[in-house]
Short mmCIF file of C-alpha atoms in Angstrom, two decimals:
data_model
loop_
_atom_site.label_atom_id
_atom_site.label_comp_id
_atom_site.label_asym_id
_atom_site.label_seq_id
_atom_site.Cartn_x
_atom_site.Cartn_y
_atom_site.Cartn_z
CA MET A 1 -8.83 0.75 -41.51
CA ASN A 2 -7.85 1.31 -45.16
CA GLY A 3 -4.56 2.85 -46.17
CA LEU A 4 -4.65 6.41 -47.46
CA MET A 5 -3.32 5.67 -50.95
CA MET A 6 -4.59 6.77 -54.34
CA ASP A 7 -6.73 4.43 -56.40
CA TYR A 8 -4.33 3.90 -59.31
CA PRO A 9 -5.63 1.14 -61.60
CA LEU A 10 -2.99 -1.29 -62.83
CA THR A 11 -4.00 -1.59 -66.48
CA THR A 12 -2.36 -2.17 -69.85
CA ASN A 13 -3.18 1.46 -70.65
CA THR A 14 -0.97 2.45 -67.73
CA ILE A 15 1.84 0.39 -69.28
CA LEU A 16 1.35 1.96 -72.72
CA GLU A 17 1.21 5.50 -71.39
CA TYR A 18 4.35 4.96 -69.33
CA GLY A 19 6.27 3.46 -72.25
CA ASN A 20 5.32 6.38 -74.48
CA SER A 21 6.11 8.98 -71.83
CA VAL A 22 9.55 7.68 -70.82
CA TYR A 23 10.74 5.51 -73.71
CA HIS A 24 9.02 6.96 -76.79
CA HIS A 25 12.38 6.89 -78.62
CA LYS A 26 12.99 3.15 -78.13
CA LYS A 27 12.45 0.83 -81.09
CA ILE A 28 10.32 -2.06 -82.26
CA ILE A 29 12.16 -3.89 -85.03
CA THR A 30 10.36 -6.50 -87.11
CA TYR A 31 11.73 -9.03 -89.57
CA LEU A 32 8.64 -9.49 -91.73
CA PRO A 33 7.56 -12.82 -93.25
CA ASN A 34 9.04 -11.72 -96.60
CA GLY A 35 12.41 -11.05 -94.92
CA ALA A 36 12.15 -7.25 -95.01
CA ARG A 37 13.20 -5.32 -91.90
CA HIS A 38 10.87 -2.68 -90.44
CA GLU A 39 11.68 -0.30 -87.60
CA TYR A 40 9.67 2.28 -85.72
CA SER A 41 9.56 3.84 -82.25
CA PHE A 42 7.43 3.22 -79.20
CA GLY A 43 6.06 6.71 -79.82
CA ASP A 44 5.00 5.77 -83.35
CA MET A 45 3.41 2.60 -82.01
CA TYR A 46 1.56 4.60 -79.37
CA LYS A 47 -0.07 6.83 -82.00
CA ARG A 48 -1.09 3.79 -84.04
CA CYS A 49 -2.67 2.21 -80.93
CA LYS A 50 -4.86 5.30 -80.60
CA LYS A 51 -5.83 5.10 -84.28
CA LEU A 52 -6.63 1.41 -83.82
CA ALA A 53 -8.80 2.17 -80.77
CA ASN A 54 -10.79 4.67 -82.83
CA ALA A 55 -11.21 2.17 -85.66
CA LEU A 56 -12.35 -0.63 -83.37
CA THR A 57 -14.99 1.51 -81.71
CA GLN A 58 -16.13 3.59 -84.69
CA LYS A 59 -15.90 1.15 -87.62
CA PHE A 60 -16.57 -2.17 -85.90
CA GLY A 61 -18.58 -1.09 -82.87
CA ILE A 62 -16.36 -3.02 -80.48
CA THR A 63 -17.29 -2.33 -76.88
CA LYS A 64 -16.12 -3.34 -73.42
CA GLY A 65 -15.98 -7.11 -72.97
CA ASP A 66 -16.05 -7.97 -76.68
CA MET A 67 -13.59 -10.59 -77.91
CA VAL A 68 -11.20 -9.60 -80.70
CA GLY A 69 -9.01 -12.35 -82.13
CA THR A 70 -5.48 -12.17 -83.50
CA PHE A 71 -4.09 -14.85 -85.82
CA ALA A 72 -0.62 -13.54 -86.42
CA TRP A 73 3.14 -13.79 -86.13
CA ASN A 74 5.29 -11.65 -83.82
CA HIS A 75 5.57 -8.12 -85.24
CA GLY A 76 4.85 -4.46 -84.56
CA PRO A 77 1.15 -4.45 -85.57
CA HIS A 78 0.54 -7.44 -83.30
CA VAL A 79 1.96 -5.44 -80.37
CA GLU A 80 -0.40 -2.61 -81.33
CA LEU A 81 -3.29 -5.06 -81.09
CA TYR A 82 -2.25 -6.03 -77.55
CA TYR A 83 -2.69 -2.44 -76.42
CA GLY A 84 -5.35 -1.07 -78.76
CA ILE A 85 -7.84 -3.88 -78.08
CA SER A 86 -7.45 -4.06 -74.31
CA GLY A 87 -7.20 -0.27 -74.10
CA ILE A 88 -10.88 0.13 -75.00
CA GLY A 89 -11.94 -2.57 -72.54
CA ALA A 90 -12.19 -5.38 -75.09
CA VAL A 91 -10.27 -8.67 -74.80
CA CYS A 92 -7.27 -9.43 -77.01
CA HIS A 93 -7.61 -13.13 -77.83
CA THR A 94 -4.38 -14.45 -79.37
CA ILE A 95 -5.22 -17.61 -81.36
CA ASN A 96 -2.63 -20.36 -81.62
CA ILE A 97 -1.82 -20.68 -85.34
CA ARG A 98 -0.29 -24.14 -84.87
CA LEU A 99 -3.36 -25.95 -83.60
CA SER A 100 -5.48 -28.20 -85.81
CA SER A 101 -8.32 -26.72 -87.87
CA GLY A 102 -10.85 -28.36 -85.58
CA GLN A 103 -9.24 -26.88 -82.47
CA ILE A 104 -9.01 -23.41 -84.02
CA GLU A 105 -12.68 -23.59 -85.03
CA TYR A 106 -13.61 -24.61 -81.49
CA ILE A 107 -11.53 -21.83 -79.90
CA ILE A 108 -12.96 -19.05 -82.07
CA ASN A 109 -16.55 -20.19 -81.56
CA ASN A 110 -16.01 -20.75 -77.83
CA SER A 111 -14.48 -17.29 -77.33
CA GLU A 112 -17.08 -15.63 -79.61
CA ASP A 113 -14.57 -13.44 -81.43
CA LYS A 114 -16.29 -10.60 -83.32
CA VAL A 115 -13.26 -9.53 -85.38
CA ILE A 116 -10.10 -11.41 -86.31
CA PHE A 117 -6.84 -9.73 -87.33
CA ILE A 118 -4.91 -12.15 -89.54
CA ASP A 119 -1.49 -12.21 -91.20
CA ALA A 120 -1.65 -12.61 -94.98
CA THR A 121 0.55 -15.73 -94.88
CA LEU A 122 -1.90 -17.40 -92.49
CA VAL A 123 -5.10 -16.64 -94.39
CA PRO A 124 -5.33 -20.12 -96.00
CA LEU A 125 -5.60 -21.68 -92.54
CA LEU A 126 -8.77 -19.72 -91.76
CA GLU A 127 -10.28 -19.82 -95.24
CA LYS A 128 -10.97 -23.54 -94.76
CA ILE A 129 -13.04 -23.04 -91.61
CA ALA A 130 -14.46 -19.53 -92.10
CA PRO A 131 -18.00 -20.83 -92.95
CA LEU A 132 -18.02 -22.64 -89.58
CA LEU A 133 -17.15 -19.57 -87.50
CA GLU A 134 -20.37 -18.42 -85.88
CA THR A 135 -19.58 -14.96 -84.46
CA VAL A 136 -16.86 -13.42 -86.66
CA GLU A 137 -18.12 -10.33 -88.48
CA HIS A 138 -14.91 -8.92 -89.95
CA TYR A 139 -11.40 -10.03 -90.92
CA VAL A 140 -8.52 -7.54 -90.94
CA LEU A 141 -5.55 -8.44 -93.16
CA ILE A 142 -2.07 -7.67 -91.82
CA ASN A 143 1.05 -7.45 -94.01
CA ALA A 144 -1.01 -8.09 -97.13
CA ALA A 145 -0.20 -6.70 -100.58
CA ALA A 146 -2.74 -4.31 -102.09
CA ASP A 147 -3.88 -6.93 -104.62
CA PHE A 148 -4.09 -9.76 -102.09
CA LYS A 149 -6.93 -12.18 -102.86
CA THR A 150 -8.89 -14.15 -100.28
CA THR A 151 -12.21 -15.95 -99.92
CA LEU A 152 -12.63 -14.64 -96.36
CA PRO A 153 -15.76 -12.45 -96.14
CA ASN A 154 -15.85 -8.82 -94.97
CA THR A 155 -12.14 -8.12 -95.18
CA ILE A 156 -10.22 -4.88 -94.87
CA HIS A 157 -6.48 -4.23 -94.81
CA TYR A 158 -5.03 -3.17 -91.47
CA GLU A 159 -3.36 -0.04 -92.82
CA GLU A 160 -6.57 0.94 -94.58
CA LEU A 161 -8.51 0.37 -91.34
CA ILE A 162 -6.46 2.85 -89.32
CA ALA A 163 -5.33 5.24 -92.09
CA ASP A 164 -8.01 7.91 -91.65
CA GLN A 165 -8.40 7.58 -87.89
CA PRO A 166 -7.33 10.36 -85.51
CA GLU A 167 -4.30 9.91 -83.26
CA TYR A 168 -6.30 11.19 -80.29
CA PHE A 169 -8.32 8.76 -78.21
CA GLU A 170 -9.28 9.09 -74.57
CA TRP A 171 -8.95 5.73 -72.92
CA PRO A 172 -12.06 4.72 -70.96
CA GLU A 173 -11.82 4.26 -67.22
CA LEU A 174 -11.15 0.58 -66.66
CA ASN A 175 -11.24 -1.56 -63.56
CA GLU A 176 -7.90 -3.30 -63.09
CA ASN A 177 -9.77 -6.57 -62.56
CA ASP A 178 -11.40 -6.35 -66.00
CA ALA A 179 -10.31 -8.97 -68.53
CA CYS A 180 -7.71 -7.72 -71.02
CA ALA A 181 -6.38 -10.81 -72.85
CA MET A 182 -6.99 -14.50 -73.37
CA CYS A 183 -4.97 -17.51 -74.46
CA TYR A 184 -6.13 -21.09 -74.77
CA THR A 185 -4.14 -24.06 -73.54
CA SER A 186 -2.60 -26.20 -76.27
CA GLY A 187 -5.21 -28.92 -75.86
CA THR A 188 -2.81 -31.85 -75.47
CA THR A 189 -5.17 -33.61 -73.02
CA GLY A 190 -8.54 -32.65 -74.53
CA LEU A 191 -10.18 -29.55 -75.91
CA PRO A 192 -8.20 -26.32 -75.36
CA LYS A 193 -9.31 -24.28 -72.37
CA GLY A 194 -9.44 -20.49 -72.20
CA VAL A 195 -7.28 -18.60 -69.70
CA LEU A 196 -8.60 -15.09 -69.19
CA TYR A 197 -6.02 -12.60 -67.93
CA SER A 198 -6.93 -9.40 -66.10
CA HIS A 199 -5.31 -5.98 -66.46
CA ARG A 200 -4.08 -6.29 -62.87
CA SER A 201 -2.55 -9.74 -63.33
CA THR A 202 -0.86 -8.63 -66.55
CA TYR A 203 0.63 -5.51 -64.97
CA LEU A 204 1.88 -7.32 -61.86
CA HIS A 205 3.32 -10.18 -63.91
CA ALA A 206 5.25 -7.74 -66.11
CA THR A 207 6.75 -5.85 -63.19
CA ALA A 208 7.76 -9.11 -61.49
CA LEU A 209 9.24 -10.53 -64.71
CA MET A 210 11.68 -7.66 -65.26
CA ALA A 211 13.08 -7.81 -61.70
CA PRO A 212 16.76 -8.79 -61.18
CA ASN A 213 15.87 -12.16 -59.63
CA ALA A 214 13.57 -12.94 -62.55
CA ALA A 215 14.45 -11.99 -66.16
CA ASN A 216 16.64 -9.05 -65.04
CA ILE A 217 15.61 -6.68 -67.83
CA SER A 218 16.42 -2.96 -68.20
CA ASN A 219 16.49 -0.18 -70.79
CA LYS A 220 20.00 -1.32 -71.76
CA ASP A 221 18.62 -4.55 -73.24
CA THR A 222 17.68 -5.44 -76.80
CA ILE A 223 15.37 -8.42 -76.61
CA LEU A 224 14.47 -10.95 -79.29
CA LEU A 225 10.92 -12.18 -78.68
CA ILE A 226 11.05 -15.68 -80.15
CA VAL A 227 8.16 -17.00 -78.06
CA PRO A 228 5.02 -16.58 -80.20
CA GLN A 229 2.64 -13.82 -79.21
CA PHE A 230 -0.11 -16.45 -79.16
CA HIS A 231 1.79 -18.45 -76.52
CA VAL A 232 0.90 -16.93 -73.14
CA MET A 233 1.12 -13.42 -74.64
CA ALA A 234 4.78 -13.98 -75.64
CA TRP A 235 5.41 -14.73 -71.95
CA GLY A 236 4.41 -11.12 -71.18
CA PHE A 237 7.46 -9.60 -72.88
CA PRO A 238 5.57 -7.00 -75.00
CA TYR A 239 4.42 -5.50 -71.69
CA VAL A 240 7.83 -5.84 -70.02
CA CYS A 241 9.62 -4.09 -72.88
CA LEU A 242 7.47 -0.97 -72.59
CA LEU A 243 7.89 -0.82 -68.82
CA SER A 244 11.65 -1.42 -68.95
CA GLY A 245 12.45 0.53 -72.14
CA SER A 246 13.99 -2.48 -73.85
CA THR A 247 14.26 -2.52 -77.63
CA MET A 248 11.94 -5.18 -79.06
CA VAL A 249 13.01 -7.35 -81.98
CA MET A 250 10.18 -9.39 -83.51
CA PRO A 251 11.03 -12.29 -85.86
CA SER A 252 7.54 -12.97 -87.35
CA SER A 253 7.84 -16.30 -89.19
CA ASN A 254 11.65 -16.22 -89.43
CA LEU A 255 12.26 -18.88 -86.80
CA ASN A 256 14.84 -21.22 -88.31
CA PRO A 257 18.24 -21.26 -86.53
CA GLU A 258 20.03 -19.37 -89.33
CA ALA A 259 17.48 -16.53 -89.24
CA ILE A 260 17.60 -16.28 -85.46
CA ILE A 261 21.41 -16.18 -85.43
CA ASN A 262 21.35 -13.46 -88.08
CA MET A 263 19.06 -11.34 -85.88
CA LEU A 264 21.24 -12.00 -82.84
CA GLN A 265 24.23 -10.67 -84.79
CA VAL A 266 22.70 -7.76 -86.69
CA GLU A 267 20.60 -6.32 -83.85
CA LYS A 268 23.15 -7.06 -81.11
CA ILE A 269 20.54 -8.88 -79.06
CA THR A 270 21.38 -9.04 -75.34
CA LYS A 271 18.53 -11.33 -74.26
CA ALA A 272 16.08 -13.63 -75.99
CA ASN A 273 13.33 -16.01 -74.98
CA GLY A 274 12.33 -19.36 -76.43
CA VAL A 275 11.52 -23.01 -75.70
CA PRO A 276 14.38 -25.54 -75.46
CA THR A 277 13.86 -26.96 -78.95
CA ILE A 278 14.54 -23.50 -80.44
CA TRP A 279 17.78 -23.18 -78.48
CA MET A 280 18.88 -26.69 -79.39
CA GLY A 281 18.64 -25.73 -83.06
CA VAL A 282 20.49 -22.44 -82.50
CA TYR A 283 23.26 -24.15 -80.54
CA HIS A 284 23.88 -26.85 -83.13
CA GLU A 285 23.93 -24.28 -85.94
CA LEU A 286 26.42 -22.12 -84.01
CA LYS A 287 28.61 -25.17 -83.48
CA LYS A 288 28.46 -26.00 -87.18
CA ASN A 289 29.10 -22.40 -88.30
CA PRO A 290 30.76 -20.48 -85.42
CA PRO A 291 30.22 -16.68 -85.61
CA LYS A 292 33.25 -14.61 -86.54
CA GLU A 293 32.52 -12.13 -83.77
CA LYS A 294 31.34 -12.87 -80.24
CA LEU A 295 27.58 -12.48 -79.91
CA ALA A 296 26.23 -9.69 -77.71
CA LEU A 297 23.75 -12.23 -76.31
CA LYS A 298 24.27 -12.50 -72.56
CA GLU A 299 21.42 -14.80 -71.68
CA TYR A 300 18.72 -16.87 -73.31
CA LEU A 301 15.57 -17.26 -71.20
CA VAL A 302 14.01 -20.71 -71.45
CA GLY A 303 10.69 -22.18 -70.38
CA GLY A 304 8.00 -24.49 -71.69
CA SER A 305 9.90 -27.64 -70.76
CA ALA A 306 13.10 -28.63 -68.96
CA VAL A 307 16.39 -27.56 -70.51
CA PRO A 308 18.93 -30.40 -70.90
CA LYS A 309 21.98 -29.76 -68.72
CA SER A 310 24.16 -30.63 -71.71
CA LEU A 311 22.65 -27.73 -73.70
CA MET A 312 23.26 -25.25 -70.89
CA GLU A 313 26.80 -26.52 -70.46
CA GLY A 314 27.46 -26.31 -74.21
CA PHE A 315 26.32 -22.69 -74.47
CA ASP A 316 28.37 -21.84 -71.35
CA LYS A 317 31.64 -23.38 -72.50
CA ASP A 318 31.48 -22.82 -76.25
CA PHE A 319 29.98 -19.33 -76.43
CA GLY A 320 29.94 -17.85 -72.93
CA ILE A 321 26.14 -17.48 -73.04
CA ILE A 322 24.08 -18.26 -69.95
CA GLY A 323 20.80 -20.17 -70.05
CA GLY A 324 18.16 -18.83 -67.67
CA GLN A 325 15.76 -21.62 -66.69
CA ALA A 326 12.19 -20.78 -65.65
CA TRP A 327 8.91 -22.61 -65.14
CA GLY A 328 5.36 -21.59 -65.82
CA MET A 329 2.13 -22.44 -67.62
CA THR A 330 -0.55 -20.68 -69.63
CA GLU A 331 -2.52 -20.74 -66.38
CA THR A 332 0.24 -18.85 -64.53
CA SER A 333 0.70 -16.01 -67.07
CA PRO A 334 3.29 -17.86 -67.29
CA LEU A 335 6.07 -16.99 -64.83
CA GLY A 336 6.08 -19.08 -61.66
CA THR A 337 9.71 -19.84 -60.80
CA VAL A 338 13.17 -18.84 -61.99
CA SER A 339 16.48 -20.60 -61.32
CA ARG A 340 19.25 -18.14 -60.58
CA LEU A 341 22.35 -18.82 -58.55
CA GLN A 342 22.46 -17.14 -55.15
CA SER A 343 25.42 -15.75 -53.22
CA LYS A 344 25.65 -18.96 -51.19
CA HIS A 345 26.43 -20.86 -54.41
CA GLU A 346 29.51 -18.82 -55.37
CA GLU A 347 31.98 -21.30 -53.90
CA LEU A 348 30.48 -24.33 -55.66
CA SER A 349 32.12 -26.09 -58.58
CA ASP A 350 30.89 -25.42 -62.11
CA ALA A 351 29.22 -28.84 -62.17
CA GLU A 352 27.37 -28.15 -58.91
CA LYS A 353 26.28 -24.74 -60.14
CA LEU A 354 24.98 -26.30 -63.36
CA THR A 355 22.91 -28.79 -61.38
CA ILE A 356 21.21 -25.92 -59.54
CA ARG A 357 20.69 -23.86 -62.68
CA ALA A 358 19.07 -26.85 -64.39
CA LYS A 359 16.33 -26.88 -61.76
CA GLN A 360 13.20 -24.84 -62.40
CA GLY A 361 14.07 -22.56 -59.50
CA VAL A 362 12.43 -20.64 -56.68
CA ALA A 363 9.02 -19.00 -56.71
CA ILE A 364 9.16 -15.32 -57.57
CA PRO A 365 7.40 -12.74 -55.35
CA GLY A 366 3.67 -12.87 -56.04
CA VAL A 367 3.61 -16.67 -56.45
CA GLU A 368 3.55 -19.53 -53.93
CA ILE A 369 4.30 -23.17 -54.68
CA ARG A 370 3.95 -26.42 -52.75
CA ILE A 371 4.37 -30.15 -53.31
CA VAL A 372 1.50 -32.40 -52.22
CA ASN A 373 1.70 -36.14 -51.62
CA ASP A 374 -0.90 -38.63 -52.88
CA ASP A 375 -2.50 -38.66 -49.43
CA GLY A 376 -2.95 -34.88 -49.47
CA THR A 377 -0.14 -34.10 -47.04
CA LEU A 378 2.57 -31.55 -47.82
CA ALA A 379 5.87 -33.01 -49.00
CA PRO A 380 9.03 -31.95 -47.13
CA HIS A 381 11.52 -29.60 -48.76
CA ASP A 382 14.19 -32.27 -49.03
CA GLY A 383 14.81 -32.26 -52.80
CA LYS A 384 13.85 -35.94 -52.94
CA THR A 385 10.18 -36.41 -52.09
CA MET A 386 8.11 -36.19 -55.26
CA GLY A 387 4.52 -35.01 -55.37
CA GLU A 388 2.12 -32.86 -57.36
CA LEU A 389 3.19 -29.25 -57.82
CA GLN A 390 0.47 -26.81 -56.81
CA VAL A 391 0.57 -23.04 -57.19
CA LYS A 392 -1.32 -19.88 -56.28
CA GLY A 393 -0.59 -16.22 -56.80
CA ALA A 394 -1.47 -12.80 -58.15
CA TRP A 395 -1.38 -13.94 -61.79
CA VAL A 396 -2.62 -17.53 -61.46
CA ILE A 397 -6.08 -18.45 -62.73
CA SER A 398 -9.00 -19.12 -60.41
CA ALA A 399 -11.10 -20.78 -63.16
CA TYR A 400 -11.06 -21.54 -66.87
CA PHE A 401 -13.21 -19.59 -69.33
CA LYS A 402 -16.68 -21.16 -69.73
CA THR A 403 -15.47 -24.41 -68.17
CA LYS A 404 -16.48 -26.35 -65.10
CA ASN A 405 -13.24 -27.66 -63.72
CA GLN A 406 -13.47 -28.23 -59.99
CA ASP A 407 -10.86 -31.02 -60.11
CA THR A 408 -8.23 -28.56 -61.35
CA PHE A 409 -8.33 -26.63 -58.06
CA THR A 410 -7.98 -27.77 -54.48
CA ALA A 411 -10.57 -27.05 -51.80
CA ASP A 412 -8.27 -24.37 -50.37
CA GLY A 413 -7.85 -22.62 -53.74
CA TRP A 414 -4.53 -23.89 -55.15
CA PHE A 415 -4.15 -24.68 -58.85
CA ARG A 416 -3.14 -28.27 -59.55
CA THR A 417 -0.47 -28.13 -62.25
CA GLY A 418 -0.21 -31.83 -63.10
CA ASP A 419 3.58 -31.58 -62.74
CA VAL A 420 5.40 -34.03 -60.47
CA SER A 421 8.16 -32.14 -58.67
CA THR A 422 10.44 -31.79 -55.68
CA ILE A 423 11.48 -28.74 -53.65
CA ASP A 424 14.83 -28.63 -51.87
CA GLU A 425 15.73 -26.98 -48.57
CA ASP A 426 16.53 -23.68 -50.35
CA GLY A 427 13.16 -23.58 -52.11
CA PHE A 428 14.46 -24.68 -55.54
CA MET A 429 11.76 -26.61 -57.37
CA GLU A 430 12.60 -29.29 -59.92
CA ILE A 431 10.09 -30.79 -62.35
CA LYS A 432 10.45 -34.54 -62.46
CA ASP A 433 7.68 -35.17 -64.97
CA ARG A 434 4.12 -34.51 -65.98
CA THR A 435 1.70 -36.74 -64.06
CA LYS A 436 0.63 -38.38 -67.32
CA ASP A 437 4.26 -38.93 -68.43
CA LEU A 438 5.66 -40.39 -65.22
CA ILE A 439 6.62 -44.06 -65.59
CA LYS A 440 5.79 -46.53 -62.80
CA SER A 441 7.78 -49.72 -63.25
CA GLY A 442 7.41 -52.48 -60.67
CA GLY A 443 5.92 -49.97 -58.22
CA GLU A 444 8.83 -47.53 -58.59
CA TRP A 445 8.59 -44.11 -60.24
CA ILE A 446 10.90 -43.23 -63.16
CA SER A 447 11.33 -39.68 -64.43
CA SER A 448 11.19 -39.45 -68.23
CA VAL A 449 12.52 -35.86 -68.05
CA ALA A 450 15.69 -36.95 -66.25
CA LEU A 451 16.30 -39.76 -68.75
CA GLU A 452 15.81 -37.40 -71.69
CA SER A 453 18.26 -34.85 -70.29
CA ALA A 454 20.88 -37.55 -69.75
CA LEU A 455 20.43 -39.03 -73.24
CA MET A 456 20.74 -35.61 -74.91
CA ALA A 457 24.12 -35.20 -73.25
CA HIS A 458 25.44 -37.79 -75.73
CA PRO A 459 27.32 -35.92 -78.47
CA LYS A 460 25.62 -37.91 -81.25
CA ILE A 461 22.05 -37.35 -79.97
CA LYS A 462 20.01 -34.32 -81.03
CA GLU A 463 16.68 -35.12 -79.32
CA ALA A 464 15.37 -37.81 -76.99
CA ALA A 465 11.84 -38.44 -75.74
CA VAL A 466 10.95 -41.17 -73.26
CA ILE A 467 7.50 -42.69 -72.75
CA ALA A 468 6.03 -45.56 -70.76
CA ILE A 469 5.05 -48.72 -72.64
CA PRO A 470 3.27 -51.82 -71.28
CA ASP A 471 5.34 -54.60 -69.77
CA GLU A 472 4.08 -58.03 -68.72
CA LYS A 473 6.29 -58.30 -65.67
CA TRP A 474 6.69 -54.68 -64.48
CA MET A 475 3.37 -53.24 -65.77
CA GLU A 476 5.29 -50.37 -67.40
CA LYS A 477 8.80 -49.80 -68.71
CA PRO A 478 10.53 -46.88 -70.41
CA LEU A 479 10.98 -46.59 -74.19
CA ALA A 480 13.42 -44.00 -75.57
CA SER A 481 12.86 -42.37 -78.97
CA ILE A 482 16.15 -41.01 -80.30
CA VAL A 483 16.94 -38.46 -83.01
CA LEU A 484 20.60 -38.53 -84.07
CA MET A 485 22.66 -35.51 -85.07
CA ASP A 486 23.70 -37.39 -88.17
CA LYS A 487 21.78 -40.40 -89.44
CA GLU A 488 25.06 -41.96 -90.54
CA ASP A 489 26.33 -42.00 -86.94
CA GLY A 490 25.24 -45.18 -85.26
CA VAL A 491 24.68 -45.44 -81.51
CA SER A 492 24.12 -48.87 -80.01
CA ASP A 493 21.61 -49.72 -77.29
CA GLU A 494 24.51 -50.99 -75.19
CA GLU A 495 26.30 -47.65 -75.49
CA LEU A 496 23.20 -45.79 -74.29
CA ILE A 497 22.65 -48.19 -71.41
CA GLU A 498 26.25 -47.67 -70.33
CA LEU A 499 25.82 -43.88 -70.54
CA LEU A 500 22.70 -43.94 -68.36
CA SER A 501 24.15 -46.39 -65.84
CA LYS A 502 26.34 -43.57 -64.49
CA ASP A 503 23.32 -41.73 -63.06
CA PHE A 504 20.47 -44.25 -62.95
CA VAL A 505 19.90 -47.58 -61.25
CA LYS A 506 19.16 -50.66 -63.34
CA TYR A 507 15.34 -50.61 -63.19
CA GLN A 508 15.23 -46.96 -64.34
CA ILE A 509 17.29 -47.50 -67.53
CA PRO A 510 15.40 -48.14 -70.80
CA LYS A 511 16.20 -51.42 -72.52
CA ASP A 512 14.21 -50.38 -75.59
CA TYR A 513 15.38 -47.70 -78.06
CA VAL A 514 13.94 -46.56 -81.39
CA PHE A 515 15.67 -44.17 -83.78
CA ILE A 516 13.37 -41.69 -85.52
CA ASN A 517 13.77 -38.71 -87.86
CA GLU A 518 12.13 -36.16 -85.57
CA VAL A 519 10.37 -36.09 -82.20
CA PRO A 520 6.76 -34.90 -82.72
CA LYS A 521 6.20 -31.43 -81.24
CA THR A 522 3.16 -29.70 -79.77
CA SER A 523 1.94 -26.35 -81.08
CA VAL A 524 4.32 -24.55 -78.71
CA GLY A 525 7.41 -26.66 -79.43
CA LYS A 526 7.29 -29.18 -76.58
CA PHE A 527 7.80 -32.92 -77.15
CA ASP A 528 4.37 -34.34 -77.96
CA LYS A 529 4.34 -37.55 -75.93
CA LYS A 530 0.65 -38.08 -76.58
CA GLU A 531 1.51 -38.42 -80.28
CA ILE A 532 4.52 -40.64 -79.53
CA ARG A 533 2.29 -42.96 -77.49
CA ARG A 534 -0.21 -43.06 -80.36
CA LEU A 535 2.50 -43.95 -82.86
CA PHE A 536 3.74 -46.72 -80.58
CA SER A 537 0.25 -48.17 -80.05
CA GLU A 538 -0.28 -48.25 -83.81
CA GLY A 539 3.09 -49.88 -84.41
CA LYS A 540 4.42 -46.85 -86.29
CA LEU A 541 7.27 -45.92 -83.95
CA SER A 542 10.33 -47.19 -85.75
#
């Protein structure tokens, strides 16, 4: 027997209509690539989405299921593309601007984008590969001066595209299971793979994300969206902000610590998202040049990789700002778990609370997680037994776009994350490493993530990345790559070994250290250990 409820499709159009109806007065503020500040309301954005929908259908002939690419920074027009493209039943494909030319070429041809919207500052990146793009018929220039010159064919300026379009557009009836957006993985272990999100998964993810036990977002918040819109749809925040009525602040290409701190101060940001490397830079700049007035920032929301405990502790003690740790992947939309203290933790010491907060946290409603041993059995929730993290849920993929990938999913339908983790008796999950980054020395596992967090607690160390290198006796051993705060400050190997000996047994502690200028990063700001391993194998890591 079915329930007697209305059929109310959960679509991005539903999100847009709600945001315009209830929060039309709320603002989207953009710091443009040229430094200029632009502000307009959700209501203004809504009208422009309708104009965009008309332009896409009437001028370009875009229909349901067509792929439309975006190659752009975080700003108001990019938010319009999120809603205008998916609103007509097409798929908003956000292209990672930080991938290699070869990867970008592959992604665009694989997705079969018909139109690409591109920021003027990014045009040179596509000009080099435009002749190789097989399906692109038009390029739309965003934030481009009237006299902007480009070799891209069939171009039109964004404002010109929508200028003469009506503000009325009747959204088509969409099935909530229709595709609405797509991101590709960063391709660190091969060619990037497409993750195709549905309207339903996007809606459910957004409602779960703003809940108190997740990001805890409301109409009282002003949120700085540092996470790129091409990285898992900015973690879903452009959808969350319309549902919650939060003011959106978009930094475009202004991502250096000084620019971010300026936005935090001027706009009175209450929450912001970003990967740990962003927050490391912000923290060190704040320490160097403390703000004259206390920041309004209450919490920075972090994902992408583990946050060093020392960074969380520094923000806590020095600035009274809490770090909210979460875990997720492109394949999980991305939110899977969040680490928030519970009432049972109130009596713990600050150090004990920090240990819990530094874990990746508990699964949020709509997601299930489990740890599986090598023999296929489920690991106990003891906080010690390590195994592969597997996940399923309402916004977790069931397959990659145009890819045969049976090994990525278990026979009973769980997604294999490739993360090695533990879960404790309270359900708090902790990432120990990526499968490919775990170090096995003399038959014993060593977590590179734990070593990195401990090394970055040293006051003279800015970044630390640990990889496995061959060893005649133990098969593998850890090597630590260190970036110092100040190149003039020396840190001896003996000093680092002594530091680590407080928390690690002898076989786990690296005996080999190299000091480098910068840890290589992936396109989304994570430590690129694949590149570090390549540099080591070629004798260039020094």
